[in-house]
Coordinates of C-alpha atoms in Angstrom, one line a residue:
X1 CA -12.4 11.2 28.9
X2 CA -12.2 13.4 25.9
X3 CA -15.5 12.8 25.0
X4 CA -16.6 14.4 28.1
X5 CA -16.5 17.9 26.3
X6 CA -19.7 16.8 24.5
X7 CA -21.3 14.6 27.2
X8 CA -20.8 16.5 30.9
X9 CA -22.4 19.1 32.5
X10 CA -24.9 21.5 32.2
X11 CA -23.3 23.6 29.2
X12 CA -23.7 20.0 27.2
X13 CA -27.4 19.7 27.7
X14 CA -27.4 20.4 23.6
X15 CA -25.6 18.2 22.8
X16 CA -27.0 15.5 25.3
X17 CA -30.4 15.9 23.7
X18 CA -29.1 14.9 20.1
X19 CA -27.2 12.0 21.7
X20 CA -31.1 10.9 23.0
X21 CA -32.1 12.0 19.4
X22 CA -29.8 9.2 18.2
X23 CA -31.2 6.8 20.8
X24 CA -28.2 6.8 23.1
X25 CA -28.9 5.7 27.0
X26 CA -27.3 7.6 30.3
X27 CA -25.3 4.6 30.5
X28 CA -23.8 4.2 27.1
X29 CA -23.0 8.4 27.0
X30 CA -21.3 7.5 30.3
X31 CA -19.0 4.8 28.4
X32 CA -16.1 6.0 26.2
X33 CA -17.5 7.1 22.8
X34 CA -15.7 4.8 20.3
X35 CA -15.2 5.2 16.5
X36 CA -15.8 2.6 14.5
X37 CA -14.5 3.9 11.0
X38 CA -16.3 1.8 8.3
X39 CA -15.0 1.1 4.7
X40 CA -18.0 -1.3 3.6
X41 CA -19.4 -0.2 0.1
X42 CA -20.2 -2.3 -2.8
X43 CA -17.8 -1.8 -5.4
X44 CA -14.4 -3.0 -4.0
X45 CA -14.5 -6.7 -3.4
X46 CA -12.2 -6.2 -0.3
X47 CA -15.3 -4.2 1.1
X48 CA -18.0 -6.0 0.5
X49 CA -17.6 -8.3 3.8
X50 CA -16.9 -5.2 6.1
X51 CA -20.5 -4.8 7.9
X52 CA -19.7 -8.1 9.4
X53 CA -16.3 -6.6 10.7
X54 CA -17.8 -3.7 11.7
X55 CA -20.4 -5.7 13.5
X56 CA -18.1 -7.9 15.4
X57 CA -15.7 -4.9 16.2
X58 CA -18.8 -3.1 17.8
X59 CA -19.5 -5.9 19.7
X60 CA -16.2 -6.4 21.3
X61 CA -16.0 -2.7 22.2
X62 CA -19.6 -3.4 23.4
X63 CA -18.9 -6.9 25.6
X64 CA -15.7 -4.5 27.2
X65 CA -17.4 -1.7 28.1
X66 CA -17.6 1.0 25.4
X67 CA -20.0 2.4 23.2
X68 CA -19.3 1.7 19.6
X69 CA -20.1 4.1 16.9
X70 CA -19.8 3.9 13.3
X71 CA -18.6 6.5 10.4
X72 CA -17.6 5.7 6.9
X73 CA -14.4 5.9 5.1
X74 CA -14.5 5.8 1.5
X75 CA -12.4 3.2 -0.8
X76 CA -11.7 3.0 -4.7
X77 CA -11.1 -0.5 -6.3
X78 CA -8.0 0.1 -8.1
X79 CA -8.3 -2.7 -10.2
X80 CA -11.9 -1.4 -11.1
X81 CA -10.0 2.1 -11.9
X82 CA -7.4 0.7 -13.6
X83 CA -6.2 1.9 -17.2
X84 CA -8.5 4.6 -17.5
X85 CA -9.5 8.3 -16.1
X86 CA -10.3 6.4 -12.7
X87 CA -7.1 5.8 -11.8
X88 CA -6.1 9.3 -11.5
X89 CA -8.8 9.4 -8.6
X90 CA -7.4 6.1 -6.5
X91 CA -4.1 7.2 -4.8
X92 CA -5.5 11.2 -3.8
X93 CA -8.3 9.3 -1.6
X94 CA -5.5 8.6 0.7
X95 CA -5.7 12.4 1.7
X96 CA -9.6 12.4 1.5
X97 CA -9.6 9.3 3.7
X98 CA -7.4 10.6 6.7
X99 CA -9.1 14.3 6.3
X100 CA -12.6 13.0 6.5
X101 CA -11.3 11.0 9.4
X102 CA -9.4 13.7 11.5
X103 CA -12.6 15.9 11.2
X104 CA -15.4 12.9 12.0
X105 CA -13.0 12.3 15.2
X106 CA -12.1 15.7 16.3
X107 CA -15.8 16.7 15.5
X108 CA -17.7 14.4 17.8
X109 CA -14.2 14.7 20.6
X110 CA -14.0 10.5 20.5
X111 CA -12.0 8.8 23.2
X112 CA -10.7 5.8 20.4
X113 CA -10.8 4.6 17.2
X114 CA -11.1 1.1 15.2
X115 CA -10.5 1.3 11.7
X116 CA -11.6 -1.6 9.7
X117 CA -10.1 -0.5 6.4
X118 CA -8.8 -3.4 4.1
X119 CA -7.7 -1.9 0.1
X120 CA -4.4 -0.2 -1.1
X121 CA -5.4 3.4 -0.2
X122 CA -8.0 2.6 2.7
X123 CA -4.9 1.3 4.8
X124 CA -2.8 4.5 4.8
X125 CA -5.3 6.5 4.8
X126 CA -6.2 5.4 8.4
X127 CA -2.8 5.2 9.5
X128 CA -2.6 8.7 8.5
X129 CA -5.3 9.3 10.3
X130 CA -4.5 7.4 13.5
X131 CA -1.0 10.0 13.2
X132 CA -2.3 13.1 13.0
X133 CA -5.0 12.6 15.5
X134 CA -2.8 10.7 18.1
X135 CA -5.7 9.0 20.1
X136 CA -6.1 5.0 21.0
X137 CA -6.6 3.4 17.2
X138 CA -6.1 -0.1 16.4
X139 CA -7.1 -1.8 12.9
X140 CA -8.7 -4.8 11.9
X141 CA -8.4 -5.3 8.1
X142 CA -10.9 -7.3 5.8
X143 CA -8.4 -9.8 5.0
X144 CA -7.4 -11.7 1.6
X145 CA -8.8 -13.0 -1.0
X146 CA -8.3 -16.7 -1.8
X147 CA -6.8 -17.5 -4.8
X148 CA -8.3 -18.7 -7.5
X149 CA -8.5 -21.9 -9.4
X150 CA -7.5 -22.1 -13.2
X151 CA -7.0 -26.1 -14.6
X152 CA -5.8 -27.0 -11.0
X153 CA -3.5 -24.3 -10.1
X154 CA -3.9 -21.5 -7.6
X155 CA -3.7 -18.0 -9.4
X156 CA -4.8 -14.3 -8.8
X157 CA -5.6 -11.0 -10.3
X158 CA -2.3 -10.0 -11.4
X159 CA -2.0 -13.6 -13.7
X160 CA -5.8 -11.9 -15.4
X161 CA -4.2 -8.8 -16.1
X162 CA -1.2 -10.5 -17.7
X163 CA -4.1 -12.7 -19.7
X164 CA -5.1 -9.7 -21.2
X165 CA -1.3 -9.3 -23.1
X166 CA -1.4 -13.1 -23.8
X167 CA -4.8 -12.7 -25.8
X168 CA -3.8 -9.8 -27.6
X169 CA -0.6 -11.7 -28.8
X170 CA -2.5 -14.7 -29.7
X171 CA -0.8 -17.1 -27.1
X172 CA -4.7 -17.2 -25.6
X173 CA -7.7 -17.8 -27.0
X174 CA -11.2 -16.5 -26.4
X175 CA -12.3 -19.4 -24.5
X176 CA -9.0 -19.5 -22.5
X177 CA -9.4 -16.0 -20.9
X178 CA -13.3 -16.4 -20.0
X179 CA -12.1 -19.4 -18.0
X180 CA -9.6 -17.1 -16.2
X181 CA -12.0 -14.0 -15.7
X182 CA -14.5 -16.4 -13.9
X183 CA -12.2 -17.8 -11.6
X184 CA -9.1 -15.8 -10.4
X185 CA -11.2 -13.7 -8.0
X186 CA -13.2 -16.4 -6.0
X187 CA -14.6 -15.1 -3.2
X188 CA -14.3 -11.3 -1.1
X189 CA -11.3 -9.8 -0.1
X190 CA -8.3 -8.0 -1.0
X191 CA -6.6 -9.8 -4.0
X192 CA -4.7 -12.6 -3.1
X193 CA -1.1 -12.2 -3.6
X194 CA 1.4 -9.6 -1.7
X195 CA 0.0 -6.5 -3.7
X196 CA -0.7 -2.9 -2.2
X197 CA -3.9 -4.0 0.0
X198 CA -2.0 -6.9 1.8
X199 CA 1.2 -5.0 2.2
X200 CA -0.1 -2.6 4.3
X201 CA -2.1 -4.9 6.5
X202 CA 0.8 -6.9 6.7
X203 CA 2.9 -3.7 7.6
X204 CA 0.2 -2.4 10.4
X205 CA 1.2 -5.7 12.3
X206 CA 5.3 -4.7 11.9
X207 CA 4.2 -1.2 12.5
X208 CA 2.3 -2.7 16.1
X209 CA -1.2 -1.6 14.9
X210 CA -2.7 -4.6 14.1
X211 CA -3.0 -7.9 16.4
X212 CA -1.8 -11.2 15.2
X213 CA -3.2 -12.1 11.8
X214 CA -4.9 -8.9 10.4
X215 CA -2.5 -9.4 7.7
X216 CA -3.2 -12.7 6.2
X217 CA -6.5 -14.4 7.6
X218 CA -8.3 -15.1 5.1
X219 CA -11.9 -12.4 4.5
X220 CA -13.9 -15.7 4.4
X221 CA -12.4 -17.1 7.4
X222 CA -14.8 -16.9 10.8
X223 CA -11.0 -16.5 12.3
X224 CA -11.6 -13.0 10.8
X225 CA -14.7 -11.9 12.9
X226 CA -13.0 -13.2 15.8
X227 CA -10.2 -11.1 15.5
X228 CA -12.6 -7.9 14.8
X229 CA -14.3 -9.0 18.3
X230 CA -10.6 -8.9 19.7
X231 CA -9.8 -5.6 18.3
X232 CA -12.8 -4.0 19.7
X233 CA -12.0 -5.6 23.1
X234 CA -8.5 -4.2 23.0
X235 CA -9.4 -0.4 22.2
X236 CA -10.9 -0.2 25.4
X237 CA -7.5 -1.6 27.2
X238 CA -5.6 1.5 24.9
X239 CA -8.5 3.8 26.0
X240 CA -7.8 2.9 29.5
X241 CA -4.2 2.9 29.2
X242 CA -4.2 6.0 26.8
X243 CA -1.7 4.3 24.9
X244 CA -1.9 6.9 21.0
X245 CA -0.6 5.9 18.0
X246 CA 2.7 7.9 18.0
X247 CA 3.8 6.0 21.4
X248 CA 3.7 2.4 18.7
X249 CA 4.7 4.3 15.2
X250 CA 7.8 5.6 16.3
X251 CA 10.9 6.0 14.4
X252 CA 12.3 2.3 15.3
X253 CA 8.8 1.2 14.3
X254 CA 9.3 2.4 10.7
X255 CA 12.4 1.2 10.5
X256 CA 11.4 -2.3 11.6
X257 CA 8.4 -2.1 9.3
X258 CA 10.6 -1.0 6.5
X259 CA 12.7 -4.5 7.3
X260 CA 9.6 -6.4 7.5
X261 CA 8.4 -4.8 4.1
X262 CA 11.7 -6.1 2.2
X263 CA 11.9 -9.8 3.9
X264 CA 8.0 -9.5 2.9
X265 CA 8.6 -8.2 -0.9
X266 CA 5.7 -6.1 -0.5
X267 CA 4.7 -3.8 -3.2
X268 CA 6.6 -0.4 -4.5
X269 CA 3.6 1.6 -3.1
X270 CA 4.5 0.7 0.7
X271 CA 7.3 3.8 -0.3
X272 CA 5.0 6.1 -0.8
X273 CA 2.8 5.6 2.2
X274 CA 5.4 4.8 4.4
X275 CA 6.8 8.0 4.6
X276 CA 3.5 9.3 4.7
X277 CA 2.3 8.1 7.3
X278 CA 5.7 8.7 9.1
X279 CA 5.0 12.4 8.5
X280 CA 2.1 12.1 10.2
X281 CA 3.6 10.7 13.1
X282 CA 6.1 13.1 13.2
X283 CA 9.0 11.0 12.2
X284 CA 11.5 11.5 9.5
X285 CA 12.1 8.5 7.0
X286 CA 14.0 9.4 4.5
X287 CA 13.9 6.7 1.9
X288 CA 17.9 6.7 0.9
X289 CA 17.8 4.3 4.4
X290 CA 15.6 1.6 2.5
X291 CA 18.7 0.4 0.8
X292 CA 21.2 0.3 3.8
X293 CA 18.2 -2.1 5.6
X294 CA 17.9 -4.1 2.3
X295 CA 21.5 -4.7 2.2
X296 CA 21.4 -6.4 5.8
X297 CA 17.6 -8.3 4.9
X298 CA 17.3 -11.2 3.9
X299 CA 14.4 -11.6 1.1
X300 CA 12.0 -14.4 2.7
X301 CA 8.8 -14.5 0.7
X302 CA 8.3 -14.6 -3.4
X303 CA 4.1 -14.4 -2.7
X304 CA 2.4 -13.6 -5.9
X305 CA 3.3 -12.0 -8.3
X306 CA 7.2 -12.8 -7.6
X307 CA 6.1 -16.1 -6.9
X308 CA 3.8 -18.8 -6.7
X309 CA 2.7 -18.6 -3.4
X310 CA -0.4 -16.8 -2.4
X311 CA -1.8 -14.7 1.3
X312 CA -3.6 -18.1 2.4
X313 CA -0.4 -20.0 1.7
X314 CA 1.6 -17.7 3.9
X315 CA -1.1 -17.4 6.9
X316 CA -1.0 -21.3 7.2
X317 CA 2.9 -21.2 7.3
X318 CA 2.9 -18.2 11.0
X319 CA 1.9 -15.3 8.9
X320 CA 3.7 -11.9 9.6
X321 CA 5.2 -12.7 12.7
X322 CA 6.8 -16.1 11.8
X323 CA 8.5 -13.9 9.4
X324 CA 9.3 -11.1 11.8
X325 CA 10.3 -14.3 14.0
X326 CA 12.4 -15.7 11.2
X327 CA 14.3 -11.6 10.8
X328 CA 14.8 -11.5 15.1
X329 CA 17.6 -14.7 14.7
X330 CA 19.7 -12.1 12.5
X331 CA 18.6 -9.5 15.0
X332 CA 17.2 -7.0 12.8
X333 CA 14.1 -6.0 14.4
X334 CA 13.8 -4.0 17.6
X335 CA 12.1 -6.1 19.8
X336 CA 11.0 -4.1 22.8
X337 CA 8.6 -1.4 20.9
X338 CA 5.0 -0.9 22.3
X339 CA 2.2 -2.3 20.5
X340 CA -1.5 -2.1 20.1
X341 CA -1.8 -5.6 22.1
X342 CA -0.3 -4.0 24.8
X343 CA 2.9 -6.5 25.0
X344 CA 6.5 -5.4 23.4
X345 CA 7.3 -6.9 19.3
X346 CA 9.1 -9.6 21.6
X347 CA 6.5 -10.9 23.5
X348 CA 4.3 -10.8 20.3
X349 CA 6.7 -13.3 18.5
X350 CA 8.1 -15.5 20.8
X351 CA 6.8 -18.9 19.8
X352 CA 5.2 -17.7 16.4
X353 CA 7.3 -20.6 14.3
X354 CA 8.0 -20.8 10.4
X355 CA 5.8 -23.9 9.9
X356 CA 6.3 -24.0 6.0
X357 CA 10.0 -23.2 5.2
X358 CA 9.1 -23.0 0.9
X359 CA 6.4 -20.1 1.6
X360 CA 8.5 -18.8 4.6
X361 CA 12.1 -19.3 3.8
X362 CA 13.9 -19.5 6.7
X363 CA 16.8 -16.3 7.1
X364 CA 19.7 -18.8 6.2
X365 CA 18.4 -20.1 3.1
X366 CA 16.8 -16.6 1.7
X367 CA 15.2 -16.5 -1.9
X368 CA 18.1 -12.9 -1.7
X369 CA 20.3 -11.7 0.6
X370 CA 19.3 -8.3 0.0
X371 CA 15.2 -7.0 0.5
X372 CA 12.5 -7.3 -2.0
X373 CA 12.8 -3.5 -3.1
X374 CA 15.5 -1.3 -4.0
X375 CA 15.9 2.5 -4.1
X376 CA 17.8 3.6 -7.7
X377 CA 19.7 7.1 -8.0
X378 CA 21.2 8.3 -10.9
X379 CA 21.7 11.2 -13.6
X380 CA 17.9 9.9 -14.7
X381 CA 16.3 9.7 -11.0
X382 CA 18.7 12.4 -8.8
X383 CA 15.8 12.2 -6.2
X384 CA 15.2 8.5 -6.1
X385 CA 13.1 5.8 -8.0
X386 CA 11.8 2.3 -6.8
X387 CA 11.8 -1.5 -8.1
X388 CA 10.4 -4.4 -6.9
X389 CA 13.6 -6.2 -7.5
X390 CA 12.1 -9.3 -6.0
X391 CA 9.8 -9.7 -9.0
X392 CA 12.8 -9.1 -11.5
X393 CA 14.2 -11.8 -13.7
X394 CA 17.7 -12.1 -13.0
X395 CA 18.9 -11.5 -16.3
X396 CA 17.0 -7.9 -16.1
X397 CA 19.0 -6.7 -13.1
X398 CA 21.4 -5.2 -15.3
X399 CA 20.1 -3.6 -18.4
X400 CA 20.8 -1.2 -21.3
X401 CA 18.3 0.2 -23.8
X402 CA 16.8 2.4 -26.2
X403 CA 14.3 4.7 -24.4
X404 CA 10.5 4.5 -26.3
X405 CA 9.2 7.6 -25.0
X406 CA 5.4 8.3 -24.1
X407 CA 3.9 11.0 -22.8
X408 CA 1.1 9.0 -21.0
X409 CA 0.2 5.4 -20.0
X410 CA -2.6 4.8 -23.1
X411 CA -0.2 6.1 -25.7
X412 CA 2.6 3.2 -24.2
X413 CA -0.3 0.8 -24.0
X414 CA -1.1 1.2 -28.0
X415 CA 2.5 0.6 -28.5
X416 CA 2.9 -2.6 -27.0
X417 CA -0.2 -4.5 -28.1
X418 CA 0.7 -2.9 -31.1
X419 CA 4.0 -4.8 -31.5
X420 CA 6.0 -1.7 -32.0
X421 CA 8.0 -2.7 -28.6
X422 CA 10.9 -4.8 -29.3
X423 CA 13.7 -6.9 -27.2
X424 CA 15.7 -4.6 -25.4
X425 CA 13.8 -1.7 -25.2
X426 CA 13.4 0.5 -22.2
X427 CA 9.6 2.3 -22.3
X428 CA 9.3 5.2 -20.7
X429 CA 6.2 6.8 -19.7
X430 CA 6.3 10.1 -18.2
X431 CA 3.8 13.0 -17.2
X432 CA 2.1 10.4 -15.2
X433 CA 3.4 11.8 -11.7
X434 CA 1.4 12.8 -8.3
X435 CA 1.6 16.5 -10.2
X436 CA 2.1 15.5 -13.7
X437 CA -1.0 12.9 -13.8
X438 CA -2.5 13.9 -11.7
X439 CA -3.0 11.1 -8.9
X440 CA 0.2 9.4 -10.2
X441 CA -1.7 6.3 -11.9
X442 CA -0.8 2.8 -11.5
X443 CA 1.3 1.3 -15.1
X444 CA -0.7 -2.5 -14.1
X445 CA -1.6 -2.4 -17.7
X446 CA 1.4 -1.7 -19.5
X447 CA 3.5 -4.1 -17.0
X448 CA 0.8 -6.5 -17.6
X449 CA 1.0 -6.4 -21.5
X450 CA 4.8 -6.6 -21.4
X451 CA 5.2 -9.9 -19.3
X452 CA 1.4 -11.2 -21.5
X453 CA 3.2 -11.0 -24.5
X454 CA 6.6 -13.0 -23.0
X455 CA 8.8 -9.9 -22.8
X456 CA 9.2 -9.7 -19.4
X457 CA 12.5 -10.8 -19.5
X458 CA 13.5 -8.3 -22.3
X459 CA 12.2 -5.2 -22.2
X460 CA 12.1 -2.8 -18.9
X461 CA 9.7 0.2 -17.7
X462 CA 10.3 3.3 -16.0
X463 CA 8.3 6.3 -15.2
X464 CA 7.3 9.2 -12.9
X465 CA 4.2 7.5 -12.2
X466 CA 3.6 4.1 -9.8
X467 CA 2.8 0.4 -10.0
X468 CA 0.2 -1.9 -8.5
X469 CA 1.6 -4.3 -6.6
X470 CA 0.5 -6.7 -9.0
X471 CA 3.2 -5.4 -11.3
X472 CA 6.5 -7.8 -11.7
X473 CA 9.3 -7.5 -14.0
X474 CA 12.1 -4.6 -14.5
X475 CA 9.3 -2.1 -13.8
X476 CA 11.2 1.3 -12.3
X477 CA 8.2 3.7 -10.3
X478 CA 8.0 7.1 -8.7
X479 CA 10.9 8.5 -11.1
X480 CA 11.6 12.1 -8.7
X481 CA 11.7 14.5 -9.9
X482 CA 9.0 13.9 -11.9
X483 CA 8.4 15.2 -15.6
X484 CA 5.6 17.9 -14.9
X485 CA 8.3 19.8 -12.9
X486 CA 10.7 19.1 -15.3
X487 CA 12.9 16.3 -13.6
X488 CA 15.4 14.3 -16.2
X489 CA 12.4 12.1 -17.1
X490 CA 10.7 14.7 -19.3
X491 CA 14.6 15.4 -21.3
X492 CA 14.9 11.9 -22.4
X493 CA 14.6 11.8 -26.5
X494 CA 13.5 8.5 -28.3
X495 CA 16.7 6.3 -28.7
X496 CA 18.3 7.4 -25.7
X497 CA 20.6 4.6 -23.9
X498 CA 18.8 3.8 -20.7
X499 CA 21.6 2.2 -18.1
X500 CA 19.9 0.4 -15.3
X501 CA 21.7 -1.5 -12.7
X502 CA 19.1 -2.6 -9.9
X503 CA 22.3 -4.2 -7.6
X504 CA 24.3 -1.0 -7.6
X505 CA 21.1 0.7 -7.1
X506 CA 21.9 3.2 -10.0
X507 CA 19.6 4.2 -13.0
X508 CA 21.1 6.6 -15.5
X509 CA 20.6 8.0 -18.9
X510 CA 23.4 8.0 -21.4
X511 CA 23.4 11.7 -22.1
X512 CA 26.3 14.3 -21.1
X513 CA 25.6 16.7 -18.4
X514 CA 25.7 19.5 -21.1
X515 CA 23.1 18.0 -23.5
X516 CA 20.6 17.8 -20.9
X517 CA 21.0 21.7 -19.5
X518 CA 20.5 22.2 -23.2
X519 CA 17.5 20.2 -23.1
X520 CA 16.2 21.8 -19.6
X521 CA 17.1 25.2 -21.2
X522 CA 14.4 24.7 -23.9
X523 CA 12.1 22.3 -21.8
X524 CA 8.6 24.3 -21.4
X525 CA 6.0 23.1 -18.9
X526 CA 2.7 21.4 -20.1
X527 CA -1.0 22.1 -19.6
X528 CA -2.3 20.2 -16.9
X529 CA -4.2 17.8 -17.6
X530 CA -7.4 17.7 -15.3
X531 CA -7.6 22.0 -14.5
X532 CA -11.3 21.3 -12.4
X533 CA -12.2 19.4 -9.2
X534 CA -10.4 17.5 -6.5
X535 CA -7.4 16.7 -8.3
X536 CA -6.7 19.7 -10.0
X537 CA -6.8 20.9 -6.2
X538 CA -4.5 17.9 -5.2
X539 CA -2.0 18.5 -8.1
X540 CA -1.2 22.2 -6.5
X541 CA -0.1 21.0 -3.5
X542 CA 1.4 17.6 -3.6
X543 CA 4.9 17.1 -3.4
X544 CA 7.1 14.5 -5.1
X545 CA 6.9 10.7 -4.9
X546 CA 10.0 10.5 -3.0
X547 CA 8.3 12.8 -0.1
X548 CA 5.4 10.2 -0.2
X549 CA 3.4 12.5 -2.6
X550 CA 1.9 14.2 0.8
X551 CA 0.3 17.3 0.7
X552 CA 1.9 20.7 1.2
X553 CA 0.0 23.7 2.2

């Protein structure tokens, strides 16, 4: 066992006695020391139930024969840091997450890991983590939220930020929006549509790191502890079997995760941790493949906020692999990859029906025929950018604009409540990428106030920066090369014609090729923004959010 380098022989007498200062028996040092990687606190709501997690993982490692012991992870609440300086610190936990982890794990030379993460960068974090160290993991999330309740119709987080753009255009009134604050986020759990948090826990069961269900059971359910009890159970079969992380996350698992993500319409954010975690694993996904597996995938699922279906909703019709069953009859998926349950993606399927074919639609009677999210290149975005094209209005897929330039996200916001954005206009807000920002904030807000105010159908965004997965409309992300290095993005003039055409996957800016070397020729860089403390750190030494916005030495 690896953990016999601090348990075994006489040179590890030291290290003995501070297992007996701990409490530890003879018999539980001689049982494989198991992490249990905790993400309880108190201020995300997707957290708050995750000592009873914890508890039931540590009792299934107990019940097979291992001896559970727990660490911390931390988590931010994005919507919590939303719209302000906090936001800046949500995304760069990622990298604090899966370098507090490697160093706990490596530290105390553990022989596997659960991580019970459940929030947007939690989730990554841990699979980044689980990459880089490469021994047995397996997750079990929080779960959902369940949606809320407003005058008899289910509704969620993202519906409260849109509210906010409602009220300020005098569509809502006072009373109106205290009714909706009170009752979109019922009980604990990650919010309840297909936003950042559920997307990955979706995606750890397409990536094989999760069993059946960590995606979609419900935080309140007692389904939930069961499947912790399971998880902890199963790291001891991994343990045993020495089965790692990079023998599951290999290439074909990205790539079937990747198609699972688009039948899914999971949020813009899963490509930037995508292809971070696949750096961790060692594996090479570029994102220019994310259109050629749209192109063949059929879009499936239009879960909040595309839709009005919520997590609950699609847990009751199979969950994640009545969808993945649903993508195998166009055989998209490669069905004989290793997973955490110890069975192939094949046997984990077979017999895991569609039971609700409006929540699930089945693959011959798609909401598209093309994936949720679509990759855009152009003379504006020569890296790539990103679009949740599931959550576009049709009439928005193809669009040209005057550009309304801002320089950050509060400036934009100002603007819009402000009335000074008009139909047709394409708002660009720049300097707010991984180096620019830093931390590459979220545009929830501005999104938010643009569909609020009933221009969702008329006006687009774009910007170097990212969305939450609550975000819907023509709402174009992680714009690369970004503005702080000097990408198109920080070139473009107010008035500008902004050509976007999500189908053709193209995203230009009507300005010749010479104009714009003028431009770059007299383009001088800014001042950053934050110069002290973690992110100033973080800002010298991410890369682009094409790359994932990982970290470069």
């Amino acid at each position: 066992m690896r953990s016999d380098q601090v348990k075994k022989g006489p040179q590890q007498a030291p290290h003995r006695s501070l297992f007996n200062a701990l409490g530890y028996t003879e018999e539980e040092m001689n049982r494989p020391l198991i992490g249990i990687v905790s993400s309880y606190n108190e201020i995300v709501p997707g957290h708050m139930n995750l000592d009873k997690i914890v508890q039931a993982a540590k009792l299934g490692v107990a019940m097979a024969g291992g001896t559970p012991i727990v660490f911390p992870a931390i988590a931010v609440c994005d919507g919590i840091a939303m719209g302000h300086k906090g936001m800046k610190y949500s995304l760069v936990t990622r990298e604090l997450i899966a370098d507090s982890t490697e160093c706990m794990a490596t530290a105390h030379a553990l022989d596997g890991l659960v991580m019970v993460p459940n929030c947007d960068k939690n989730v990554p974090g841990l699979l980044m983590a689980a990459a880089r160290l490469n021994i047995p993991t397996i997750f079990v999330s929080g779960g959902p939220m369940l949606a809320g309740r407003v005058k008899g119709c289910k509704t969620s987080l993202s519906s409260m930020f849109e509210a906010v753009g409602s009220h300020a255009a005098g569509l809502m009134s006072d009373e109106e929006l205290l009714e909706m604050e009170q009752k979109v986020c019922p009980t604990c759990g990650s919010c309840s549509g297909m936003y950042t948090a559920n997307s990955m826990n979706c995606l750890t069961e397409a990536l094989g790191m999760g069993l059946r269900g960590n995606g979609t059971i419900p935080a309140v359910y007692s389904e939930r502890i069961r499947l912790a009890k399971h998880a902890g159970m199963k790291i001891m079969e991994l343990v045993e079997k020495d089965i790692k992380p990079r023998d599951i996350m290999t290439k074909e698992a990205f790539l079937n995760a990747l198609t699972v993500d688009m039948a899914l319409g999971c949020s813009t954010n899963s490509m930037l941790h995508l292809p971070a975690i696949a750096h961790e694993a060692k594996v090479d996904l570029n994102l220019d493949i994310a259109n050629e597996i749209s192109a063949k995938t059929p879009n499936l699922c239009h879960l909040a906020p595309a839709g009005p279906t919520y997590m609950e909703d699609l847990n009751e019709a199979g969950g994640v692999y009545a969808v993945m069953n649903e993508l195998s009859k166009k055989n998209l998926l490669n069905l004989d990859l290793m997973t955490v349950t110890g069975k192939t993606v094949g046997e984990n399927i077979s017999g895991c029906y569609n039971k609700n074919p409006e929540v699930i639609r089945p693959s011959e009677n798609p909401y598209m025929e093309t994936g949720g999210i679509a990759i855009l290149k152009g003379n504006l975005a020569p890296d790539t950018a990103v679009v949740k094209a599931s959550a576009v209005a049709p009439e928005m897929m193809k669009h040209e604009g005057p550009a309304r330039v801002f320089d950050c996200e509060e400036d934009a916001i100002a603007a819009i409540k402000g009335g000074q954005i008009k139909s047709g206009d394409v708002v660009v807000i720049r300097y707010e990428g991984p180096k620019g920002g830093p931390g590459m904030r979220e545009m929830l807000n501005p999104t938010s106030a643009i569909m609020g105010m009933g221009l969702g159908s008329e006006v687009a965004l774009i910007t170097d920066g990212r969305f939450s997965g609550a975000s819907r409309g023509a709402s174009i992300g992680h714009v690369s090369p970004e503005a702080a290095v000097g990408g198109p993005i920080a070139l473009i003039e107010e008035g500008d014609l902004i050509q976007i055409d999500i189908t053709n996957n193209s995203l230009n800016v009507a300005v010749s090729e010479e104009e714009m070397a003028a431009r770059k020729a007299a383009w001088t860089p800014r001042e950053p923004k934050i110069k002290e403390g973690y992110v100033a750190r973080y800002a010298t030494m991410v890369t682009s959010g094409n790359r994932g916005a990982v970290l470069e030495l």
